[in-house]
Amino acid sequence: MQLAAIVISLVTFVVGTALAARAALYIYRVVRTGQPDPGRFGQPAQRVKTVAVEFVGHTRMNRWGIVGIAHWFVAVGFFTLGLTLLTAFFQLFDAEFVLPVLGGWLPYELFTELVGTLTTLGIATLIVIRLLSLPGRAGRKSRFAGSIAWQAFYVEYTILGIGLCIMILRGLEGALEHVGSYEAKYLISYPLVVAFRGLSEGTLENLVYVFAMLKICISFAWAITIGINPSMGVAWHRFLAFFNIYFKREEDGSTALGELRPMTSGGQPIDFEDPADDAVFGVSQVEHFSWKGILDFSTCTECGRCQSQCPAWNTGKPLSPKLLIMSLREHAFGKAPYLLAGGGKDMEGAEKATAEQLKDVPAAALAEAERPLIGTAEENGVIDPDVLWSCTTCGACVEQCPVDIEHIDHIVDMRRYQVMIESSFPTEAGTMLKNLENKGNPWGMATKARLDWVKELKKETGIEVPVIGEDIDPAEVEYLYWVGCAGALEDRAKKTTKAFAELLHTAGVRFAILGKEESCTGDSARRLGNEFLFQMLGAQNVETLNAALEDAPAKRIVATCPHCFNTIANEYPQLGGHFEVIHHTQLLQHLIDEGKLVPVNPVEGLITYHDPCYLGRHNKVYSPPREIMDKVPGLRQQEMHRHKERGFCCGAGGARMWMEERIGKRINTERVDEALSLNPDIVSTACPFCLVMLSDSVNGKKNEGAAKEHLKVVDVAQLLLDSVKAIPPAEAEEPQTVDA
């Protein structure tokens, strides 16, 4: 028995180790097929700290309650119970073997008992959760829909088997030690010690050999499995995740949200004024992704948290961030033999490699290399165009991913090629791009229309809004108010603009606008994929802002549109524009705290707040709007089920504002249905895009009789103005005359 256990265990160990090591090297070579990405190596100490914090704290996983706790014990057990595997090897030769120094030391024994038990219970919990959430039961609602089920179950049952072996071996060890009464050393496994106590010593030794062998064989059968499946992300993520988190985009450890990265070719930003002849615009082949992109694809654990939060997937559209990453992973590994042999095509489609280089490449890899990265099922495309254009860039996937995959960057990179090289994008978006080029706003309205709201405000309230450089000197300005295209030109958004201007006037804030000098920030153009147009608009705006604020005491800008706020604050630094930018809710909260705005008039009703994605997830501004509403008398706040970090998109981001929604349920309808489940009197938000999308859906619901007629959708600024504004005194009643 002992000899058989030794031989089987050692053979399994050698084969498993060799195959796993070979696969690890292969993964490294596949990742290296991506483009250079030099920005991933700065601040190594901070990056190490980020890895430690995210692993030890399980910062993303622990948002999911019991799942996070169970996974923590599984992850910790995997990396800390390695000594039990070493012990098992020695137990094959000596059933009573204990580790030198640590063996018998109570703290170590207790650690093994506790972590071993909790790891086993943790994986059992995760198995139950997976079984209860199988796609066969929940369909698209299951976050496991589309995941490779056998791989996930294999990994989970492997961990369960190892955990059970650890606990059984603990019981056998206690029985061999002739433990006669309860000891802390066998804190949890003592009942097993009692169960094995009556067996003979020979039987106990043979059982030790059997379960030590089982523990080793289960462990290295897993190594063999992952060794022959290098794209098995559900297993390899436990190693690759550390590297993926270390090399994340932001050196400070924050998520890859907010700004988009500049467009690069060969790892270097493209100079749009004089691009290199061989510059690659966007991603049209999997090897055009950076090496970090391919590492992202390899690291995906198929947990489906991104999918469960995605507004497109939740409304019946074909986009699942998880399935997109999985498709890119399978394509990258399927094409890898061709790429590693030197294969590849230039921008004209000519093959770079010689026939001699490709002669040993498997036919399957050559066939994979012929697939278009973006294409319909009929074209054998890797990513369907409907998948690519369904994304709202809301950031829910990036926010939730426990291994820091950068979905939005990859989606936009693919869009860039489609827009700038193929001119292939939804037709309606073409009108928006043309309007931006010709008129500087997506509606194509005349530049002078940007000042219409100023005239309306003066007529309604007598307040005059100064234009910087014309009506007011920059040195006198505390804040430059960036109105934005929607705020200046869209009727519903103009109400927010006027309310905010009136509040600033009431608070005595010296502010000014650019007026006709303002142009679109380029947010929609960039997220659609037209980087050239964004660069053009952005450079123009940076020049205008720098000139306007040159003599200002501080380059402070306030914006009512989160998209403008995000672009000016986070993306214009890429173009040389460094400004202090805040959102209007942040400034209003500050003015309330200073006592310059005092909400006194009650605004009665139940209110629910919708978090704009580009204010919340992308820029982490959650509290100011809520604190403003807290200060308004009469309002009763109630959160929707999906709020703050898990807030649900309105459907307008990622340039979707300008594209028709033809597949599945409208995203804004889904969001309004969630709001209506609370039976509110007011739905509030803090973004003009959200205001338009939610208003459209609420009006539709009113027409169907599914929403209260008095339900209104307003910006937080409008609510605050209603509470701050003095109520006109009621006209005195005429005195009644009494006949004498």
XYZ file of C-alpha atoms in Angstrom:
740
model
C 0.000 0.000 0.000
C 2.739 2.402 1.009
C 4.847 1.688 -2.082
C 1.875 2.136 -4.419
C 0.983 5.426 -2.725
C 4.560 6.696 -3.070
C 4.861 5.775 -6.758
C 1.454 7.148 -7.765
C 1.982 10.360 -5.811
C 5.463 11.054 -7.156
C 4.474 10.364 -10.765
C 1.469 12.651 -10.447
C 3.641 15.306 -8.814
C 6.306 15.230 -11.531
C 3.844 15.244 -14.429
C 1.638 17.931 -12.860
C 4.551 20.204 -12.007
C 6.075 19.867 -15.466
C 2.820 20.534 -17.301
C 1.848 23.467 -15.077
C 5.304 25.035 -15.450
C 5.160 24.605 -19.227
C 1.695 26.200 -19.330
C 2.850 29.113 -17.163
C 5.682 29.795 -19.607
C 3.252 29.498 -22.521
C 0.869 32.008 -20.929
C 3.797 34.386 -20.494
C 4.690 34.036 -24.176
C 1.074 34.580 -25.241
C 0.815 37.712 -23.094
C 4.035 38.968 -24.688
C 2.364 38.904 -28.129
C 0.533 42.070 -27.097
C 1.825 45.570 -27.702
C 4.223 47.363 -25.327
C 2.606 49.261 -22.456
C 5.316 51.208 -20.632
C 2.955 52.946 -18.212
C 2.453 49.848 -16.071
C 5.654 49.899 -14.056
C 5.633 53.133 -12.037
C 5.335 53.302 -8.230
C 6.274 49.660 -7.503
C 5.892 50.066 -3.727
C 2.370 51.426 -4.129
C 1.521 48.647 -6.563
C 2.698 45.986 -4.098
C 0.586 47.652 -1.422
C -2.442 47.610 -3.734
C -2.017 43.883 -4.367
C -1.718 43.203 -0.636
C -4.753 45.321 0.246
C -6.944 43.842 -2.494
C -5.969 40.260 -1.666
C -5.961 40.392 2.115
C -8.955 42.722 2.290
C -10.777 41.104 -0.649
C -11.975 44.639 -1.318
C -14.264 43.785 -4.229
C -15.415 40.329 -3.177
C -16.423 41.401 0.317
C -19.073 43.701 -1.151
C -21.014 40.514 -1.851
C -21.501 39.366 1.743
C -21.364 35.627 2.266
C -19.769 35.009 -1.139
C -16.894 37.330 -0.285
C -16.302 35.768 3.124
C -16.392 32.226 1.732
C -14.011 33.139 -1.093
C -11.626 34.818 1.361
C -11.152 31.582 3.297
C -10.768 29.589 0.077
C -8.138 32.010 -1.259
C -6.259 32.232 2.037
C -6.424 28.467 2.510
C -5.003 27.846 -0.969
C -1.897 29.898 -0.252
C -1.372 29.151 3.452
C -2.080 25.434 3.703
C 0.809 24.494 1.426
C 2.699 23.024 4.373
C -0.029 20.411 4.757
C 0.828 19.261 1.218
C 4.503 19.047 2.154
C 3.539 17.064 5.257
C 1.530 14.666 3.080
C 4.619 13.880 0.991
C 6.627 12.956 4.063
C 3.682 10.982 5.501
C 3.993 8.641 2.516
C 7.324 7.526 3.994
C 6.496 7.945 7.716
C 2.836 7.974 8.726
C 3.669 9.704 12.017
C 5.758 12.473 10.426
C 5.410 15.990 11.833
C 7.068 19.124 10.525
C 10.240 20.222 12.328
C 9.725 23.270 14.579
C 6.130 23.968 13.487
C 4.800 20.456 13.962
C 3.105 20.235 17.345
C 3.334 24.011 17.929
C -0.142 24.946 19.135
C -0.566 28.206 17.142
C 0.318 26.393 13.898
C -1.928 23.451 14.716
C -4.837 25.767 15.543
C -4.253 27.732 12.322
C -4.370 24.511 10.291
C -7.545 23.385 12.063
C -9.366 26.686 11.626
C -8.290 27.597 8.098
C -8.622 24.023 6.870
C -12.165 23.783 8.197
C -13.237 27.230 7.040
C -11.726 26.665 3.592
C -13.732 23.465 3.283
C -16.917 25.143 4.491
C -16.197 28.140 2.259
C -15.883 26.084 -0.922
C -18.955 24.050 0.026
C -20.852 27.328 0.351
C -19.656 28.491 -3.072
C -20.679 25.167 -4.615
C -24.180 25.495 -3.162
C -24.445 29.081 -4.418
C -23.378 27.999 -7.900
C -25.878 25.120 -7.906
C -28.693 27.440 -6.837
C -27.768 29.940 -9.558
C -27.304 27.615 -12.501
C -28.220 29.176 -15.871
C -30.670 26.324 -16.392
C -32.723 27.785 -13.542
C -32.155 31.512 -13.776
C -31.319 31.949 -17.479
C -29.718 35.320 -18.270
C -30.227 36.388 -14.661
C -27.575 33.882 -13.598
C -24.160 35.503 -13.398
C -22.779 32.109 -14.444
C -24.613 32.159 -17.791
C -21.995 31.544 -20.464
C -19.251 30.475 -18.040
C -17.505 27.155 -18.722
C -19.334 25.086 -16.126
C -17.177 21.961 -16.031
C -14.050 23.988 -15.325
C -15.660 25.847 -12.445
C -17.091 22.702 -10.859
C -13.811 20.859 -11.335
C -11.904 23.586 -9.483
C -14.477 23.751 -6.690
C -14.680 20.000 -6.145
C -10.872 19.821 -6.215
C -10.675 22.301 -3.342
C -13.441 20.481 -1.493
C -11.583 17.165 -1.890
C -8.314 18.643 -0.631
C -10.080 20.237 2.342
C -11.705 16.945 3.311
C -8.360 15.144 3.013
C -6.732 17.692 5.325
C -9.383 17.195 7.993
C -9.360 13.386 7.698
C -5.573 13.344 7.981
C -5.855 15.518 11.098
C -8.146 12.909 12.639
C -5.791 10.071 11.695
C -2.807 11.966 13.112
C -4.630 12.373 16.437
C -5.527 8.689 16.526
C -1.897 7.687 15.836
C -0.811 9.971 18.683
C -3.250 8.095 20.947
C -5.022 11.297 21.929
C -7.348 10.121 24.684
C -9.212 13.305 25.534
C -10.097 16.637 23.979
C -7.113 18.871 23.168
C -7.035 22.393 21.712
C -4.582 21.079 19.121
C -7.516 19.174 17.571
C -9.975 21.974 18.100
C -12.339 20.926 15.314
C -11.100 17.532 14.146
C -11.381 15.851 17.559
C -14.621 14.001 16.623
C -12.645 12.394 13.767
C -9.894 11.447 16.206
C -12.531 9.691 18.317
C -13.981 7.968 15.233
C -10.574 6.540 14.225
C -9.407 5.719 17.790
C -10.516 2.083 17.749
C -8.555 1.132 14.608
C -5.279 -0.760 14.743
C -2.024 1.090 14.215
C -1.399 -0.691 10.916
C -4.821 0.273 9.628
C -4.308 3.881 10.701
C -0.946 4.007 8.911
C -2.442 2.580 5.728
C -5.245 5.136 5.881
C -2.647 7.890 6.263
C -0.879 6.606 3.126
C -4.183 6.515 1.217
C -5.370 9.996 2.173
C -1.924 11.554 1.807
C -1.834 10.052 -1.695
C -5.349 11.317 -2.419
C -4.418 14.807 -1.261
C -1.320 14.837 -3.461
C -3.062 13.290 -6.467
C -6.050 15.634 -6.291
C -3.673 18.600 -6.056
C -1.464 17.574 -8.965
C -4.292 16.219 -11.119
C -5.485 19.824 -10.912
C -1.985 20.939 -11.971
C -2.146 18.526 -14.926
C -5.580 19.862 -15.905
C -4.529 23.508 -15.856
C -1.281 22.507 -17.569
C -3.153 21.246 -20.623
C -5.699 24.123 -20.443
C -3.671 27.377 -20.312
C -6.795 29.418 -21.061
C -8.605 27.985 -18.016
C -9.118 31.344 -16.343
C -11.201 29.988 -13.470
C -8.074 28.136 -12.304
C -5.199 30.304 -13.535
C -6.689 33.478 -12.044
C -5.419 32.450 -8.593
C -1.896 33.066 -9.908
C -2.454 35.662 -12.636
C -4.660 37.913 -10.511
C -1.665 39.110 -8.498
C 0.082 40.254 -11.679
C -3.085 41.714 -13.172
C -3.758 43.787 -10.046
C -0.100 44.837 -9.767
C -0.041 46.113 -13.365
C -3.421 47.857 -13.196
C -3.779 51.144 -15.038
C -3.821 53.526 -12.098
C -0.651 53.625 -10.018
C -2.572 54.732 -6.924
C -4.606 51.521 -6.982
C -7.915 53.032 -8.093
C -10.048 51.380 -10.756
C -9.600 52.030 -14.482
C -12.481 54.506 -14.586
C -12.749 58.234 -15.212
C -10.522 59.112 -18.122
C -9.817 56.984 -21.158
C -6.194 56.335 -21.996
C -4.659 58.201 -24.948
C -4.681 56.286 -28.215
C -1.355 54.508 -28.672
C 0.488 52.589 -31.346
C 3.357 50.328 -30.383
C 2.998 51.551 -26.808
C 3.484 55.232 -27.672
C 0.756 57.932 -27.852
C -0.154 58.837 -31.432
C 0.651 62.386 -32.534
C -2.529 63.261 -34.418
C -0.930 66.296 -36.016
C 1.781 64.119 -37.575
C 1.076 60.401 -37.087
C 3.748 57.893 -38.032
C 3.276 56.102 -41.352
C 3.048 52.748 -39.600
C 0.793 53.958 -36.763
C -1.978 51.502 -35.875
C -5.261 53.249 -35.096
C -7.244 51.267 -32.571
C -7.495 47.486 -32.342
C -8.457 45.321 -35.297
C -6.467 42.199 -34.382
C -6.041 40.609 -30.977
C -2.285 41.230 -31.002
C -2.999 44.979 -31.256
C -4.138 44.936 -27.647
C -1.408 45.724 -25.156
C 0.200 42.864 -23.262
C -1.857 44.004 -20.253
C -4.996 43.520 -22.318
C -4.064 39.908 -23.062
C -3.201 39.427 -19.388
C -6.688 40.775 -18.591
C -8.271 38.182 -20.870
C -6.174 35.374 -19.361
C -7.057 36.385 -15.780
C -10.864 36.386 -16.131
C -12.323 33.957 -13.600
C -15.779 33.933 -15.243
C -17.428 34.872 -11.942
C -19.973 36.992 -13.818
C -20.100 39.936 -11.427
C -19.551 42.265 -14.373
C -22.339 40.526 -16.265
C -24.758 40.717 -13.343
C -24.299 44.510 -13.155
C -24.176 45.306 -16.886
C -27.165 47.425 -18.006
C -26.927 46.064 -21.547
C -27.038 42.409 -20.441
C -29.803 43.128 -17.931
C -32.027 44.558 -20.671
C -31.702 41.703 -23.164
C -28.803 42.939 -25.273
C -25.991 40.684 -26.508
C -23.228 42.423 -24.565
C -21.903 40.618 -21.520
C -18.556 42.016 -20.368
C -17.662 38.534 -19.156
C -18.482 36.812 -22.443
C -16.656 39.542 -24.367
C -13.479 38.983 -22.336
C -13.864 35.198 -22.596
C -14.246 35.429 -26.386
C -11.120 37.548 -26.654
C -9.246 35.102 -24.403
C -10.218 32.037 -26.418
C -9.361 33.869 -29.637
C -5.977 35.017 -28.293
C -4.997 31.510 -27.182
C -6.445 29.927 -30.312
C -4.410 32.286 -32.502
C -1.284 32.144 -30.315
C 0.593 29.346 -32.174
C 0.324 31.409 -35.366
C 1.530 34.590 -33.636
C 4.349 32.842 -31.786
C 5.594 31.446 -35.094
C 5.953 35.002 -36.378
C 2.598 35.271 -38.100
C 0.620 38.477 -38.420
C -0.843 40.802 -41.010
C -0.098 44.431 -41.795
C -2.810 47.082 -42.187
C -3.289 46.091 -45.841
C -3.841 42.460 -44.866
C -0.557 41.099 -46.233
C 1.029 38.219 -44.304
C 4.268 39.114 -42.496
C 5.535 35.574 -41.958
C 7.087 33.264 -44.517
C 5.638 29.892 -45.487
C 8.610 28.262 -43.753
C 7.730 30.001 -40.454
C 4.107 28.887 -40.628
C 4.625 25.312 -41.853
C 4.246 23.742 -38.376
C 1.391 25.922 -37.186
C -1.768 23.843 -36.528
C -4.605 24.304 -38.999
C -6.918 25.406 -36.186
C -4.580 28.295 -35.307
C -4.326 29.343 -38.961
C -8.118 29.298 -39.203
C -8.404 31.345 -35.985
C -6.001 33.894 -37.445
C -8.351 34.460 -40.372
C -11.299 35.425 -38.183
C -12.138 39.153 -38.118
C -11.974 40.599 -34.605
C -15.256 42.471 -35.185
C -17.804 40.701 -37.335
C -21.181 39.041 -37.378
C -21.716 35.312 -36.894
C -21.975 34.955 -40.689
C -18.558 36.607 -40.990
C -17.182 34.325 -38.241
C -16.307 37.388 -36.181
C -14.920 37.138 -32.670
C -16.987 40.059 -31.345
C -20.352 40.865 -32.911
C -20.883 44.562 -33.790
C -24.080 44.589 -31.707
C -21.979 43.553 -28.705
C -19.487 46.344 -29.317
C -22.083 49.098 -29.752
C -24.311 48.050 -26.832
C -21.815 49.346 -24.255
C -22.731 52.527 -22.357
C -19.248 52.736 -20.742
C -21.072 53.034 -17.402
C -18.164 51.333 -15.617
C -20.221 48.779 -13.672
C -18.056 45.945 -15.020
C -14.773 47.628 -14.096
C -16.092 48.621 -10.669
C -17.126 45.068 -9.793
C -14.298 43.009 -11.314
C -12.339 41.385 -8.462
C -9.214 40.989 -10.639
C -9.174 44.514 -12.128
C -9.940 43.784 -15.775
C -10.205 47.007 -17.804
C -13.237 46.270 -19.990
C -14.004 49.840 -21.098
C -10.502 50.547 -22.384
C -10.617 47.398 -24.524
C -14.098 48.137 -25.885
C -13.178 51.708 -26.822
C -9.938 50.539 -28.460
C -11.979 48.246 -30.728
C -14.455 51.048 -31.421
C -11.599 53.359 -32.417
C -10.575 51.110 -35.274
C -14.161 50.634 -36.417
C -14.835 54.379 -36.467
C -11.535 55.821 -37.659
C -10.435 53.165 -40.159
C -13.537 51.200 -41.154
C -16.086 54.039 -40.756
C -18.351 51.308 -39.416
C -20.679 52.437 -36.639
C -24.417 52.982 -36.042
C -25.819 55.398 -38.612
C -27.401 57.809 -36.134
C -24.023 58.461 -34.518
C -22.776 59.817 -37.829
C -25.144 62.774 -37.517
C -23.785 63.537 -34.059
C -20.189 63.447 -35.314
C -20.996 65.695 -38.252
C -22.699 68.193 -35.951
C -19.694 68.200 -33.626
C -17.342 68.866 -36.538
C -19.427 71.631 -38.082
C -21.217 73.283 -35.141
C -19.326 72.238 -32.018
C -22.382 70.598 -30.446
C -24.166 67.271 -31.063
C -27.504 68.898 -31.945
C -26.046 70.970 -34.769
C -27.531 74.193 -33.367
C -26.084 77.624 -34.069
C -23.328 78.821 -31.742
C -25.337 81.878 -30.719
C -28.018 79.570 -29.279
C -25.646 78.843 -26.395
C -26.665 82.177 -24.886
C -30.443 81.727 -25.195
C -30.715 80.450 -21.620
C -28.932 83.600 -20.395
C -31.586 85.762 -22.029
C -34.360 83.571 -20.646
C -32.928 83.777 -17.113
C -32.672 87.545 -17.300
C -36.261 87.786 -18.508
C -37.530 85.432 -15.782
C -35.494 86.686 -12.814
C -33.599 89.793 -13.837
C -30.285 87.994 -13.168
C -27.542 88.770 -15.657
C -24.949 86.063 -16.236
C -21.593 87.582 -17.225
C -19.435 86.264 -20.057
C -15.780 86.070 -19.072
C -13.602 88.557 -20.899
C -16.632 90.521 -22.089
C -18.697 91.446 -19.041
C -16.278 90.567 -16.268
C -12.536 90.486 -15.789
C -11.059 86.991 -15.172
C -9.412 88.250 -11.995
C -12.873 88.848 -10.492
C -14.147 85.354 -11.219
C -14.281 82.699 -8.488
C -15.632 79.997 -10.775
C -15.916 79.583 -14.512
C -19.227 77.828 -15.086
C -18.876 75.281 -17.889
C -22.465 75.009 -19.095
C -22.042 72.173 -21.594
C -23.974 71.484 -24.778
C -27.000 69.924 -23.076
C -27.097 72.596 -20.369
C -27.138 75.367 -22.962
C -29.224 73.814 -25.735
C -31.594 71.125 -24.408
C -34.808 72.538 -22.926
C -35.026 70.214 -19.915
C -31.345 70.566 -19.089
C -31.619 74.356 -19.408
C -33.882 74.342 -16.336
C -30.963 72.919 -14.338
C -28.597 75.481 -15.811
C -30.845 78.382 -14.892
C -31.525 76.992 -11.410
C -27.808 76.585 -10.739
C -27.003 80.085 -11.994
C -29.748 81.530 -9.788
C -28.387 79.628 -6.775
C -24.868 80.962 -7.418
C -26.283 84.466 -7.678
C -28.213 83.991 -4.421
C -25.075 82.742 -2.649
C -23.052 85.698 -3.881
C -20.617 83.587 -5.878
C -18.772 85.522 -8.578
C -18.995 83.338 -11.668
C -18.956 83.702 -15.408
C -19.425 81.600 -18.539
C -17.593 81.321 -21.846
C -20.760 81.847 -23.872
C -20.189 81.385 -27.586
C -16.552 80.441 -26.973
C -17.635 77.173 -25.357
C -17.653 74.041 -27.512
C -18.392 70.360 -26.901
C -15.793 68.701 -24.688
C -15.713 65.703 -27.033
C -16.873 63.105 -24.493
C -19.317 61.371 -26.850
C -16.881 61.488 -29.765
C -14.127 59.862 -27.709
C -16.310 57.105 -26.271
C -17.769 56.392 -29.668
C -14.198 55.872 -30.876
C -13.475 59.047 -32.863
C -10.268 59.960 -31.072
C -9.205 62.406 -33.771
C -12.347 64.523 -33.298
C -11.922 64.412 -29.521
C -8.342 65.606 -29.853
C -9.456 68.458 -32.091
C -12.279 69.600 -29.804
C -10.208 69.093 -26.670
C -7.207 71.064 -27.942
C -9.508 73.921 -28.922
C -11.202 73.959 -25.508
C -7.934 73.739 -23.578
C -6.600 76.710 -25.520
C -9.802 78.668 -24.847
C -9.840 77.805 -21.141
C -6.169 78.588 -20.620
C -6.637 81.976 -22.298
C -9.832 82.773 -20.376
C -8.422 81.777 -16.993
C -4.892 83.073 -17.497
C -5.444 86.017 -15.148
C -7.870 84.262 -12.802
C -6.642 83.727 -9.219
C -7.332 79.997 -9.620
C -8.303 77.952 -12.649
C -11.520 76.751 -11.051
C -14.303 75.335 -13.182
C -17.718 74.091 -12.119
C -19.839 71.904 -14.399
C -23.408 70.657 -14.182
C -22.743 67.808 -16.641
C -20.761 64.862 -15.233
C -19.502 64.051 -18.729
C -18.033 67.533 -19.125
C -16.768 67.364 -15.526
C -15.015 64.050 -16.160
C -13.513 65.132 -19.475
C -12.148 68.493 -18.298
C -10.899 67.162 -14.952
C -9.493 63.810 -16.031
C -8.836 63.885 -19.773
C -7.805 67.428 -20.614
C -4.569 67.012 -18.612
C -3.572 64.649 -21.441
C -3.860 67.698 -23.737
C -2.086 70.160 -21.460
C -5.173 71.482 -19.665
C -4.786 71.391 -15.893
C -7.789 72.820 -14.093
C -9.486 72.540 -10.719
C -12.876 71.109 -11.628
C -15.845 70.342 -9.397
C -19.392 69.225 -10.019
C -22.234 71.590 -9.260
C -23.553 69.339 -6.468
C -20.178 69.589 -4.722
C -20.235 73.377 -4.899
C -23.863 73.579 -3.765
C -23.164 71.323 -0.787
C -20.212 73.573 0.115
C -22.377 76.695 -0.118
C -25.009 75.108 2.143
C -22.332 74.143 4.675
C -21.059 77.731 4.658
C -24.565 79.063 5.238
C -24.642 80.925 1.934
C -27.602 78.857 0.784
C -30.299 78.054 3.345
C -33.066 75.622 2.333
C -36.159 76.739 4.241
C -39.216 76.049 2.115
C -40.531 72.473 2.378
C -40.563 70.323 -0.760
C -42.963 67.587 0.198
C -42.800 64.076 -1.153
C -40.924 60.791 -1.421
C -37.779 61.160 -3.522
C -35.390 58.643 -5.010
C -32.032 59.624 -6.436
C -30.461 58.181 -9.582
C -26.639 58.125 -9.538
C -25.176 59.337 -12.845
C -22.452 56.876 -13.868
C -19.915 59.555 -14.756
C -20.457 61.333 -11.457
C -20.686 58.266 -9.242
C -18.687 55.270 -10.416
C -16.280 57.187 -12.633
C -15.562 59.977 -10.127
C -16.792 58.635 -6.771
C -19.118 61.579 -6.071
C -21.978 59.982 -4.141
C -22.542 62.044 -0.997
C -23.025 65.696 -2.111
C -26.340 65.187 -3.966
C -27.740 63.150 -1.093
C -26.562 65.631 1.522
C -28.233 68.468 -0.386
C -31.515 66.551 -0.424
C -31.119 65.815 3.287
C -31.074 69.562 3.933
C -34.292 70.232 1.998
C -37.238 70.198 4.427
C -40.095 67.841 3.597
C -38.195 65.444 1.386
C -38.160 61.764 2.327
C -35.318 59.902 0.622
C -35.470 56.252 -0.380
C -32.757 54.470 -2.332
C -33.445 52.297 -5.331
C -32.198 48.721 -5.050
C -29.295 49.513 -7.378
C -27.535 52.645 -6.160
C -24.092 54.163 -5.527
C -21.379 51.706 -6.682
C -24.060 49.378 -8.030
C -26.143 52.136 -9.577
C -27.887 51.301 -12.860
C -27.130 53.320 -15.986
C -29.717 55.567 -17.687
C -28.533 54.300 -21.075
C -26.992 57.519 -22.440
C -23.274 57.032 -21.785
C -20.691 55.805 -24.280
C -22.357 57.971 -26.972
C -25.518 55.825 -26.651
C -27.405 59.123 -26.166
C -27.154 59.535 -29.928
C -27.912 55.946 -30.980
C -31.282 54.241 -31.180
C -31.862 51.329 -28.801
C -33.285 48.563 -30.974
C -32.423 45.404 -29.035
C -34.160 44.297 -25.851
C -35.740 46.578 -23.279
C -34.734 50.225 -23.185
C -32.225 50.811 -20.386
C -33.937 54.010 -19.231
C -37.248 52.109 -19.023
C -35.622 49.464 -16.829
C -34.260 52.167 -14.544
C -37.574 54.022 -14.317
C -39.402 50.754 -13.568
C -37.041 50.315 -10.621
C -37.775 53.849 -9.458
C -41.543 53.389 -9.852
C -41.432 50.310 -7.621
C -40.888 52.774 -4.740
C -43.933 54.857 -5.763
C -41.987 58.142 -5.517
C -43.226 61.678 -6.040
C -39.872 62.880 -7.356
C -37.010 61.201 -9.207
C -33.869 63.296 -8.905
C -30.505 63.143 -10.611
C -27.486 65.350 -11.266
C -26.761 64.913 -14.981
C -28.473 66.412 -18.049
C -28.183 63.135 -19.991
C -29.822 61.225 -17.145
C -32.464 63.944 -16.844
C -33.427 63.549 -20.504
C -33.411 59.748 -20.480
C -35.400 59.390 -17.258
C -37.861 62.127 -18.260
C -38.538 60.416 -21.591
C -39.312 57.139 -19.872
C -41.429 58.718 -17.112
C -43.481 60.600 -19.712
C -44.031 57.343 -21.559
C -45.153 55.673 -18.330
C -47.586 58.519 -17.668
C -49.090 58.070 -21.114
C -49.580 54.371 -20.330
C -51.130 55.191 -16.960
C -48.263 53.413 -15.182
C -46.936 56.493 -13.351
C -48.522 59.211 -11.238
C -49.314 62.384 -13.157
C -47.572 64.551 -10.572
C -44.345 62.481 -10.695
C -41.505 64.698 -11.835
C -37.871 64.201 -12.782
C -35.622 67.038 -11.668
C -32.003 67.896 -11.038
C -30.880 68.309 -7.437
C -30.214 72.001 -8.183
C -33.870 72.545 -9.070
C -34.966 70.998 -5.779
C -32.571 73.165 -3.827
C -33.724 76.314 -5.613
C -37.347 75.527 -4.776
C -36.371 75.309 -1.109
C -34.047 78.319 -1.049
C -36.162 80.685 -3.104
C -38.365 83.040 -1.131
C -42.067 82.314 -1.466
C -43.900 85.421 -2.697
C -46.159 86.732 0.063
C -49.831 86.021 -0.488
C -51.801 88.997 -1.595
C -53.659 90.548 1.279
C -57.323 89.814 1.201
C -59.515 92.795 0.520
C -61.259 93.950 3.723
C -64.891 93.038 3.874
C -67.348 95.856 4.324
C -70.123 95.340 6.844
C -73.406 97.151 6.422
C -74.236 99.334 9.349
